[in-house]
Amino acid sequence: MSEKIRIGIAGYGNLGRGVEVAIEKNPDMSLVGIFSRRDPSQVTPLRETTPVFSMETLTERTADIDVLILCGGSKSDLPEQGPALAALFNTVDSFDTHARIPEYFDAVDAPAKAAGKTALISAGWDPGMFSINRLYAEALLPDGETYTFWGRGLSQGHSDAVRRIPGVAGAVQYTIPSDAAMDAVRSGARPTLATNEKHTRECYVVLADGADAAEVEQAIVTMPHYFDEYDTTVHFISADELARDHSAMPHGGVVIHSGETSDGTSQVVEYGLTLSSNPEFTASVLVTYARAVFRLSAQGQHGAVTVLDVPPSLLSPKSPATLRAELL
Amino acid sequence: MSEKIRIGIAGYGNLGRGVEVAIEKNPDMSLVGIFSRRDPSQVTPLRETTPVFSMETLTERTADIDVLILCGGSKSDLPEQGPALAALFNTVDSFDTHARIPEYFDAVDAPAKAAGKTALISAGWDPGMFSINRLYAEALLPDGETYTFWGRGLSQGHSDAVRRIPGVAGAVQYTIPSDAAMDAVRSGARPTLATNEKHTRECYVVLADGADAAEVEQAIVTMPHYFDEYDTTVHFISADELARDHSAMPHGGVVIHSGETSDGTSQVVEYGLTLSSNPEFTASVLVTYARAVFRLSAQGQHGAVTVLDVPPSLLSPKSPATLRAELL
């Protein structure tokens, strides 16, 4: 029997917890442990048997971990951790600030290549599975348009961004797609849709003591990359309401591509996700791509890569012959 | 400016016509011509400017064609042409007899490897894009079930199979999915569905003069791989009705995977196609994979491959850096 792929988790929030349970669904993997910046005695893993270590001890564990899954946030954690840890480990992360992916790719690529490591960036579902589906659809139907609709769902990246604003004690953000816009796209009509015709954003915010609501609202709606292009509504609620009504983390969305293969011959491709738990699904994507990273590393493909570079067959524990027989 | 990828079409039916028009949508490709077993003077291409040659002249054209797209049928054409032509050209085909893909893969792999050619088999949408989506979903959510529903649509493979039965002068076959079954799957319930609970098959058949309807019907409903596992209804109609009511070739379907990432946490992935022209879409898939085959061949990856082995990025004319910036 072959050895299991040994996984480490760097950072233990919702995403790290999702990785912890996702590894249980993959019998070809084993969890070395959680590495946290907090005092390990203060971290309570979902499973009693999961070891917790200080993030500082990671440098001593390079021989024990085949792939390290980085579970920090995109705004401040990954820009530092991604390049630093790709010099020590094969890594997978979920860097999701779309506009900054090219610079992040370069920042991770150099240390990974120098160290002979493989670093897969920006896995998850968007960027991630949605990106893959945009690529497939656009390549198959070049005379066409691709539309992405998100939600209705709670966006972790956007919620985190709101929570970092001074004066915010707690917050969630929901992304809401327009049914009329989706129906127009599915009809093959290829409408021109402004960003704010496709979705709206809704924030539920708990103010910190003494914070100014108008200032906080202004800071949210003008935030670059996250909110400035959207119609954003901000609701101020109590901490009790936040805990009671907004603790689930559903999400999802669709990528729809409508094109023509000849004059008047409409072809529509749609990929959709309906997720009860966004962080658990994102974590499952990271864990699956950890398997591919392990194999790419063994093949000598070093440096930064993305989900667009990975052959589907590398994601499955099954052999190529089994995949051909069962799935083709 | 780089040279265009030079494509040849081997076989000129509905699929070959689809390839002819699909190449027009891909400015990095050029069409060398159609190669037909018929007398070239008897073949009328969709575009006046498309050259038509005898299939026999293919052996003289190995230096002129980068990728040959095989547009013959799976039942009798490809089992002979696939292995023979993979010894001379990089090839792409749409071999779609699911149960025989492993043996076909081996039959094509040996001559392709020996000749230093790359042969991508079984492209299209099922096998093809649906296979890819089954793999992704199953790898991401291993604690889950995958369901494929086809239609409502006209299946070319099944229609061809019916047409080859003695006593059949003309025929089409429609595959019809069950709405109740699809809704049950989308709910996350993971129902156990027998083949005949998911779809029915409907055939519209024109009998040849003197043919026995009962014999023809029996030959259809008992045909292995194609009909024997399904509830099949056979309607006998006139040649005029066939031409009037059944000349469009719509198709489509969905691959739905429902799984759990932890107890009670449901996650549903769905990939769907709504196709006005099945052969034109299938042809678009073949043409897109011809680009990937051209690149795999240049990289020295010889032998038989499938869509499961191809990184998404190899399908696009865009550079990896552009794909990361635009699609991730």
XYZ file of C-alpha atoms in Angstrom:
656
model
C 0.000 0.000 0.000
C 1.303 3.431 -0.864
C 2.083 6.006 1.792
C -0.546 8.587 2.630
C -0.131 12.213 1.592
C 0.822 14.112 4.750
C -1.057 17.413 5.060
C -0.415 20.369 7.352
C -2.910 23.173 8.051
C -1.452 26.676 8.452
C -4.040 28.901 10.136
C -7.142 27.718 11.935
C -10.292 29.670 11.218
C -13.407 28.516 9.326
C -11.332 27.408 6.356
C -8.836 25.489 8.496
C -11.704 23.715 10.250
C -13.112 22.795 6.842
C -9.761 21.315 5.818
C -9.611 19.319 9.051
C -12.919 17.560 8.278
C -12.308 17.321 4.508
C -9.171 15.238 5.076
C -11.353 12.630 6.805
C -13.188 12.114 3.501
C -9.936 11.320 1.664
C -8.430 8.035 2.867
C -5.206 8.590 0.907
C -4.348 11.583 3.136
C -3.284 12.043 6.745
C -3.315 15.213 8.848
C 0.018 16.077 10.491
C -1.562 18.865 12.476
C -2.748 22.432 12.753
C -0.136 25.200 12.875
C -1.503 28.361 14.469
C -0.135 31.770 15.367
C -2.105 31.485 18.582
C -0.824 29.666 21.657
C -1.595 26.016 20.782
C -3.186 25.508 24.205
C -5.777 28.124 23.191
C -6.762 26.343 19.962
C -9.533 23.734 20.155
C -9.619 21.558 17.048
C -12.895 20.010 15.867
C -11.389 16.558 16.452
C -9.727 15.769 19.791
C -7.075 13.722 18.029
C -5.818 16.579 15.825
C -2.426 17.857 17.052
C -1.992 21.635 17.353
C 1.406 23.293 17.046
C 2.767 26.794 17.054
C 3.179 28.294 13.568
C 6.798 29.034 14.530
C 7.607 25.322 14.641
C 6.776 24.903 10.938
C 10.394 25.482 9.918
C 11.352 22.307 11.817
C 8.679 20.193 10.072
C 9.708 20.440 6.416
C 10.484 16.696 6.293
C 7.139 15.686 7.812
C 4.679 17.534 5.586
C 4.073 16.751 1.913
C 1.662 19.623 1.288
C 0.892 22.583 3.547
C -2.578 24.090 3.105
C -2.561 27.815 3.843
C -5.845 28.815 5.473
C -5.171 32.497 6.175
C -7.017 35.444 4.655
C -6.198 37.102 1.357
C -5.986 40.654 2.593
C -3.108 40.453 5.070
C -2.160 36.808 5.835
C -1.455 35.223 2.461
C 0.554 38.061 0.877
C 3.150 37.417 3.616
C 2.699 33.699 4.295
C 2.334 32.531 0.686
C 5.798 33.548 -0.545
C 7.504 32.694 2.787
C 6.002 29.199 3.129
C 6.400 28.310 -0.578
C 10.143 28.446 0.077
C 9.768 25.613 2.599
C 6.797 23.475 1.552
C 4.595 22.465 -1.342
C 1.559 24.670 -0.708
C -2.078 25.218 -1.655
C -3.905 28.447 -0.856
C -7.165 30.232 -1.609
C -5.877 33.742 -2.405
C -9.050 35.374 -3.715
C -8.404 39.049 -4.386
C -8.968 38.669 -8.130
C -7.282 41.889 -9.197
C -4.069 41.022 -7.354
C -3.668 37.411 -8.487
C -0.996 38.180 -11.128
C 1.285 39.928 -8.621
C 0.630 37.267 -5.979
C 1.462 34.544 -8.521
C 4.830 36.184 -9.207
C 5.520 36.685 -5.491
C 4.969 32.969 -4.808
C 6.533 31.658 -8.023
C 10.072 32.901 -7.385
C 10.658 31.383 -3.914
C 8.863 28.129 -4.885
C 10.995 27.689 -8.005
C 14.188 28.516 -6.093
C 13.340 25.918 -3.447
C 12.068 23.232 -5.831
C 8.548 23.412 -4.382
C 5.110 23.466 -6.023
C 2.707 26.196 -4.904
C -0.887 26.157 -6.148
C -2.502 29.552 -5.575
C -6.093 30.764 -5.671
C -7.905 27.432 -5.312
C -11.497 27.354 -4.109
C -14.609 28.025 -6.128
C -14.128 31.637 -7.262
C -11.286 31.877 -8.001
C -11.131 28.142 -8.591
C -13.904 25.980 -10.003
C -15.669 28.998 -11.521
C -12.403 30.072 -13.189
C -11.985 26.602 -14.711
C -15.523 26.714 -16.040
C -15.068 30.186 -17.489
C -11.997 28.913 -19.323
C -13.626 25.747 -20.664
C -16.731 27.589 -21.858
C -14.852 30.455 -23.483
C -12.455 28.065 -25.247
C -15.292 25.837 -26.510
C -17.514 28.707 -27.651
C -15.208 31.606 -28.562
C -18.100 33.479 -30.189
C -19.863 33.957 -26.880
C -20.041 35.739 -23.559
C -19.451 34.473 -20.039
C -21.489 35.689 -17.080
C -20.807 34.891 -13.433
C -23.522 35.264 -10.805
C -22.805 34.749 -7.136
C -25.159 33.876 -4.322
C -27.441 34.269 -2.673
C -24.747 33.704 -0.150
C -22.456 34.906 2.529
C -19.081 35.970 1.160
C -16.290 35.289 3.615
C -13.783 37.519 1.832
C -16.177 40.435 1.762
C -17.305 39.840 5.360
C -13.672 39.766 6.502
C -13.008 42.992 4.626
C -15.896 44.720 6.407
C -14.779 43.381 9.790
C -11.344 44.954 9.369
C -12.850 48.452 9.096
C -12.293 50.496 12.284
C -15.550 50.816 14.190
C -16.939 47.441 13.066
C -17.471 44.947 15.901
C -19.026 42.241 13.726
C -20.372 41.859 10.199
C -21.569 39.567 7.439
C -22.043 40.318 3.752
C -24.520 38.620 1.419
C -24.212 38.641 -2.360
C -27.558 38.489 -4.190
C -27.875 37.647 -7.893
C -30.585 39.085 -10.120
C -33.073 36.469 -11.369
C -34.026 38.654 -14.335
C -30.394 38.979 -15.387
C -29.789 35.213 -15.088
C -32.891 34.410 -17.138
C -31.810 36.835 -19.849
C -28.413 35.150 -20.073
C -29.877 31.621 -20.152
C -32.063 32.630 -23.091
C -28.952 33.059 -25.217
C -29.542 36.812 -25.573
C -26.030 37.885 -24.489
C -27.214 41.023 -22.694
C -24.812 43.774 -21.691
C -25.107 43.899 -17.920
C -23.491 46.478 -15.696
C -21.958 45.105 -12.510
C -24.779 46.518 -10.434
C -27.445 44.991 -12.696
C -26.150 41.482 -11.952
C -25.932 41.597 -8.157
C -26.457 43.635 -5.102
C -24.498 43.367 -1.859
C -26.027 43.476 1.601
C -24.014 43.993 4.767
C -25.243 43.362 8.319
C -22.925 45.259 10.644
C -22.553 45.517 14.422
C -20.943 48.837 15.381
C -18.213 49.012 17.991
C -18.899 51.251 20.988
C -18.659 54.887 19.964
C -18.242 54.159 16.246
C -19.842 56.494 13.717
C -22.356 54.680 11.518
C -22.045 57.072 8.588
C -18.252 56.797 8.560
C -18.369 53.007 8.677
C -20.953 52.864 5.899
C -18.848 55.163 3.723
C -15.724 53.064 4.342
C -17.622 49.937 3.241
C -19.298 51.185 0.092
C -16.125 52.807 -1.274
C -13.745 49.898 -0.575
C -11.747 49.144 -3.755
C -12.097 45.686 -5.385
C -14.689 44.611 -2.796
C -17.568 47.105 -2.888
C -16.860 50.198 -4.960
C -18.431 48.835 -8.176
C -21.583 47.460 -6.528
C -24.835 48.746 -5.116
C -24.248 48.010 -1.450
C -26.786 48.238 1.337
C -25.558 48.414 4.922
C -27.830 47.388 7.786
C -26.735 48.067 11.348
C -27.881 45.366 13.774
C -27.158 44.231 17.313
C -24.581 41.600 18.250
C -27.443 39.345 19.362
C -29.167 39.651 15.979
C -25.913 38.871 14.190
C -25.395 35.706 16.222
C -29.029 34.615 15.928
C -29.750 35.311 12.248
C -26.429 35.264 10.428
C -24.225 32.419 11.647
C -24.748 29.984 8.727
C -22.379 30.302 5.777
C -24.313 29.274 2.661
C -23.173 30.396 -0.771
C -23.097 29.376 -4.398
C -23.678 30.804 -7.809
C -23.526 30.054 -11.497
C -21.189 30.595 -14.427
C -23.260 30.818 -17.617
C -21.700 31.042 -21.069
C -23.908 31.691 -24.056
C -22.484 31.423 -27.541
C -23.159 30.559 -31.160
C -21.450 27.864 -33.195
C -22.959 29.203 -36.433
C -25.383 31.989 -37.265
C -28.446 31.647 -35.055
C -27.325 28.367 -33.462
C -27.332 29.054 -29.742
C -25.394 26.920 -27.258
C -25.551 27.526 -23.509
C -23.195 26.075 -20.880
C -23.947 26.472 -17.165
C -21.998 25.475 -14.052
C -23.653 25.961 -10.691
C -22.901 25.433 -7.016
C -25.435 25.257 -4.172
C -23.366 25.193 -1.001
C -24.657 24.775 2.542
C -21.214 25.664 3.826
C -18.933 27.848 1.753
C -15.815 27.308 3.919
C -16.268 23.524 3.955
C -16.613 23.410 0.166
C -13.648 25.744 -0.343
C -11.651 23.544 2.028
C -12.630 20.465 0.005
C -11.264 22.134 -3.121
C -7.986 22.935 -1.348
C -7.638 19.358 -0.101
C -8.343 17.917 -3.558
C -5.741 20.206 -5.119
C -3.261 19.175 -2.414
C -3.333 15.726 -4.037
C -2.539 17.285 -7.419
C 0.246 19.417 -5.915
C 1.788 16.313 -4.352
C 1.826 14.662 -7.791
C 3.049 17.749 -9.679
C 5.873 18.079 -7.174
C 6.819 14.428 -7.698
C 6.818 15.079 -11.465
C 9.247 17.981 -10.951
C 6.763 20.734 -11.900
C 7.955 23.415 -9.503
C 6.973 27.043 -9.027
C 3.541 28.645 -8.776
C 0.629 27.009 -10.585
C -3.133 27.565 -10.625
C -6.159 25.329 -11.064
C -6.057 26.186 -14.775
C -2.758 24.310 -15.102
C -3.859 21.052 -13.473
C -5.132 18.116 -15.575
C -8.421 16.874 -14.070
C -7.022 13.335 -13.699
C -4.422 14.517 -11.158
C -7.244 15.385 -8.736
C -8.596 11.881 -8.335
C -7.202 9.082 -6.178
C -8.212 6.681 -8.973
C -5.777 5.525 -11.659
C -6.035 6.931 -15.207
C -7.266 3.530 -16.473
C -9.977 3.402 -13.795
C -11.047 6.962 -14.583
C -11.333 6.121 -18.292
C -13.413 3.041 -17.539
C -15.684 4.655 -14.924
C -16.070 8.314 -15.881
C -15.555 8.746 -19.647
C 2.924 36.215 -35.630
C 2.926 32.499 -34.990
C 1.836 29.990 -37.614
C -1.748 28.777 -37.589
C -2.601 25.240 -36.492
C -3.374 23.305 -39.671
C -6.451 21.097 -39.292
C -7.701 18.264 -41.502
C -11.214 16.780 -41.365
C -11.483 13.011 -41.947
C -15.084 12.145 -42.757
C -17.785 14.611 -43.746
C -21.167 14.079 -42.138
C -22.915 16.290 -39.561
C -19.871 16.281 -37.298
C -17.452 17.121 -40.129
C -19.688 20.019 -41.167
C -19.642 21.230 -37.558
C -15.847 21.149 -37.531
C -15.737 23.091 -40.805
C -17.711 26.000 -39.294
C -16.092 25.757 -35.834
C -12.646 26.402 -37.312
C -13.927 29.778 -38.573
C -14.464 30.798 -34.935
C -10.820 30.085 -34.052
C -8.461 32.522 -35.785
C -5.359 30.581 -34.711
C -6.422 27.639 -36.927
C -6.627 26.994 -40.644
C -8.502 24.247 -42.481
C -6.372 22.182 -44.892
C -9.422 20.412 -46.232
C -11.994 17.667 -45.984
C -10.889 14.081 -46.632
C -13.783 11.851 -47.626
C -14.213 8.232 -48.657
C -16.665 9.494 -51.252
C -15.603 10.805 -54.661
C -14.542 14.402 -53.837
C -16.636 15.691 -56.743
C -19.703 14.319 -54.947
C -18.982 16.153 -51.682
C -20.383 19.669 -51.276
C -18.745 21.523 -48.394
C -20.661 24.214 -46.483
C -18.069 26.762 -47.620
C -17.178 26.988 -51.318
C -13.562 27.666 -50.420
C -13.078 24.412 -48.471
C -10.966 21.933 -50.472
C -12.203 18.331 -50.652
C -9.833 15.414 -51.174
C -10.071 11.661 -51.309
C -9.425 9.941 -47.987
C -6.824 7.824 -49.804
C -4.626 10.886 -50.344
C -4.218 11.393 -46.577
C -1.024 9.318 -46.519
C 0.622 11.933 -48.776
C -0.398 14.837 -46.514
C 1.367 13.988 -43.260
C 3.618 17.067 -43.542
C 0.701 19.457 -44.189
C -1.621 18.663 -41.291
C -0.865 19.418 -37.640
C -3.987 17.742 -36.256
C -6.467 15.498 -38.050
C -10.003 15.522 -36.631
C -11.717 12.172 -37.133
C -15.421 12.684 -37.802
C -16.527 9.105 -38.437
C -18.945 7.085 -36.331
C -18.045 5.054 -33.270
C -19.637 1.799 -34.328
C -17.690 0.959 -37.474
C -15.564 3.921 -38.674
C -13.413 4.883 -35.682
C -12.415 1.383 -34.527
C -10.592 1.057 -37.876
C -9.641 4.666 -38.625
C -8.543 5.664 -35.125
C -5.604 3.259 -34.785
C -4.634 3.544 -38.484
C -4.600 7.346 -38.625
C -2.928 7.767 -35.205
C 0.113 6.140 -36.808
C 0.287 9.036 -39.300
C -1.164 12.135 -37.628
C -1.918 13.792 -34.330
C -5.633 13.074 -34.018
C -8.783 14.012 -32.123
C -11.915 11.873 -32.238
C -15.307 11.533 -30.555
C -15.409 7.772 -29.925
C -18.512 7.510 -27.739
C -19.265 3.849 -27.061
C -18.627 4.224 -23.327
C -18.192 0.529 -22.557
C -15.508 0.108 -25.227
C -13.389 3.165 -24.435
C -10.677 1.226 -22.548
C -10.057 -1.161 -25.461
C -10.231 1.682 -27.985
C -7.722 3.672 -25.899
C -5.274 0.765 -26.030
C -5.845 0.231 -29.757
C -4.980 3.882 -30.493
C -2.234 4.254 -27.878
C 0.167 1.701 -29.349
C 0.404 3.049 -32.925
C 0.422 6.681 -31.705
C 3.278 6.028 -29.289
C 5.234 4.086 -31.918
C 4.865 6.941 -34.401
C 5.480 9.769 -31.912
C 1.952 11.134 -32.373
C -0.643 12.405 -29.884
C -4.166 10.968 -30.176
C -6.955 12.410 -28.044
C -9.895 10.013 -27.997
C -13.513 10.375 -26.890
C -13.843 14.176 -26.951
C -17.259 15.790 -27.176
C -19.731 16.328 -24.375
C -20.486 12.786 -23.221
C -17.904 11.356 -23.232
C -16.067 14.661 -22.910
C -17.242 17.689 -20.953
C -19.626 15.574 -18.851
C -16.774 13.170 -18.029
C -14.593 16.064 -16.881
C -17.377 17.341 -14.665
C -18.022 13.901 -13.195
C -14.336 13.697 -12.298
C -14.111 17.173 -10.755
C -17.269 16.706 -8.696
C -16.372 13.233 -7.458
C -12.843 14.325 -6.521
C -14.073 17.441 -4.692
C -16.901 15.682 -2.845
C -15.836 12.042 -2.408
C -18.701 11.427 0.028
C -21.319 11.916 -2.675
C -23.079 10.569 -5.719
C -22.953 11.670 -9.340
C -26.010 11.572 -11.598
C -26.041 12.220 -15.342
C -29.269 13.144 -17.132
C -29.388 13.518 -20.888
C -31.811 15.449 -23.046
C -34.403 16.133 -24.013
C -32.486 15.692 -27.196
C -31.681 13.796 -30.291
C -28.809 11.359 -29.783
C -26.742 10.956 -32.921
C -25.014 7.796 -31.726
C -28.294 6.132 -30.888
C -29.985 7.349 -34.087
C -27.072 5.969 -36.150
C -27.351 2.659 -34.327
C -31.053 2.402 -35.178
C -30.394 3.349 -38.805
C -27.943 0.469 -39.193
C -30.625 -2.095 -38.348
C -31.855 -4.006 -41.431
C -35.322 -2.836 -42.399
C -34.836 0.754 -41.157
C -34.989 3.399 -43.893
C -34.648 6.374 -41.554
C -34.751 7.050 -37.819
C -34.126 9.482 -34.972
C -33.881 8.781 -31.264
C -34.729 11.222 -28.470
C -33.471 10.845 -24.898
C -35.837 12.263 -22.278
C -34.799 12.941 -18.659
C -37.188 12.627 -15.733
C -37.947 15.970 -14.019
C -38.898 14.198 -10.788
C -35.591 12.341 -10.715
C -33.573 15.534 -11.377
C -35.422 17.429 -8.631
C -34.765 14.608 -6.156
C -31.043 14.736 -6.936
C -30.843 18.544 -6.682
C -32.403 18.369 -3.220
C -29.302 16.556 -1.966
C -31.278 13.378 -1.244
C -28.927 11.020 -3.145
C -31.747 8.757 -4.381
C -31.032 5.327 -5.813
C -32.334 5.542 -9.367
C -32.574 2.666 -11.800
C -31.508 3.474 -15.346
C -35.099 3.463 -16.530
C -36.202 5.822 -13.741
C -33.813 8.519 -14.977
C -34.659 8.543 -18.690
C -36.762 7.073 -21.383
C -35.805 6.687 -25.033
C -38.087 7.441 -27.965
C -37.393 6.320 -31.503
C -39.121 7.615 -34.645
C -38.512 5.068 -37.380
C -39.274 4.902 -41.099
C -39.504 1.285 -42.255
C -37.880 0.138 -45.484
C -40.182 -1.423 -48.054
C -41.241 -4.874 -46.902
C -39.602 -4.630 -43.491
C -41.285 -6.238 -40.496
C -42.144 -3.680 -37.828
C -42.107 -6.152 -34.951
C -38.661 -7.475 -35.931
C -37.228 -3.968 -36.239
C -38.696 -2.938 -32.896
C -37.257 -6.025 -31.225
C -33.825 -5.380 -32.751
C -33.881 -1.813 -31.383
C -35.034 -2.431 -27.834
C -32.596 -5.313 -27.261
C -29.494 -3.628 -28.737
C -26.587 -3.964 -26.251
C -25.043 -0.776 -24.788
C -27.535 1.429 -26.649
C -31.041 0.368 -25.655
C -31.167 -2.858 -23.659
C -31.104 -1.158 -20.220
C -33.721 1.488 -21.062
C -37.455 1.762 -21.502
C -37.620 2.397 -25.218
C -40.652 3.415 -27.224
C -40.600 2.939 -30.998
C -42.912 4.999 -33.223
C -43.183 4.131 -36.914
C -43.696 7.207 -39.101
C -43.504 8.147 -42.775
C -40.415 9.520 -44.485
C -42.257 12.824 -44.943
C -43.004 13.068 -41.218
C -39.386 12.309 -40.391
C -38.145 15.098 -42.655
C -40.786 17.579 -41.495
C -40.729 17.034 -37.721
C -37.358 15.587 -36.842
C -34.574 17.329 -38.739
C -33.271 19.581 -35.937
C -30.567 18.153 -33.691
C -31.016 19.698 -30.244
C -29.569 18.032 -27.185
C -28.140 18.703 -23.762
C -28.330 17.432 -20.243
C -26.937 17.843 -16.765
C -24.347 16.225 -14.521
C -25.413 16.692 -10.900
C -23.240 15.656 -7.970
C -24.644 15.801 -4.468
C -22.384 15.254 -1.487
C -21.672 16.111 2.115
C -18.528 17.748 3.483
C -19.560 16.959 7.075
C -22.612 15.373 8.674
C -25.718 17.075 7.318
C -23.804 19.682 5.306
C -25.069 19.276 1.753
C -23.148 20.564 -1.265
C -24.512 20.303 -4.813
C -22.551 20.803 -8.046
C -24.344 20.963 -11.400
C -23.052 21.237 -14.971
C -25.570 21.679 -17.743
C -25.661 22.058 -21.513
C -28.539 23.426 -23.597
C -27.547 22.814 -27.198
C -29.429 23.927 -30.301
C -27.121 21.766 -32.386
C -25.488 18.729 -30.864
C -23.111 18.072 -33.790
C -21.963 21.705 -33.929
C -21.226 21.722 -30.188
C -19.457 18.357 -30.327
C -17.434 19.679 -33.263
C -16.495 22.762 -31.236
C -15.176 20.508 -28.482
C -13.091 18.530 -31.005
C -11.649 21.716 -32.498
C -10.779 23.117 -29.064
C -9.027 19.876 -28.107
C -7.142 19.955 -31.424
C -5.361 23.029 -30.026
C -4.430 21.088 -26.898
C -3.261 18.090 -28.956
C -1.056 20.373 -31.039
C 0.552 21.664 -27.835
C 0.851 18.248 -26.161
C 2.533 16.925 -29.293
C 4.990 19.839 -29.246
C 5.712 19.019 -25.582
C 6.499 15.424 -26.539
C 3.449 13.870 -24.818
C 2.770 11.080 -27.290
C 0.307 8.201 -27.289
C -3.418 8.173 -26.535
C -4.817 10.749 -24.119
C -8.315 11.785 -23.062
C -9.938 15.039 -21.989
C -9.229 13.999 -18.387
C -5.480 14.332 -19.030
C -5.537 17.846 -20.509
C -4.901 20.917 -18.316
C -7.655 23.489 -18.990
C -5.087 26.153 -19.897
C -3.958 24.156 -22.964
C -7.413 24.673 -24.514
C -7.261 28.440 -24.746
C -5.454 30.543 -27.339
C -4.619 32.974 -24.508
C -1.314 32.892 -22.632
C -1.196 31.497 -19.080
C -0.541 35.018 -17.733
C -3.567 36.406 -19.600
C -5.751 33.556 -18.353
C -4.682 34.226 -14.761
C -5.436 37.929 -15.131
C -8.765 37.541 -16.947
C -10.364 34.313 -15.722
C -9.094 33.475 -12.216
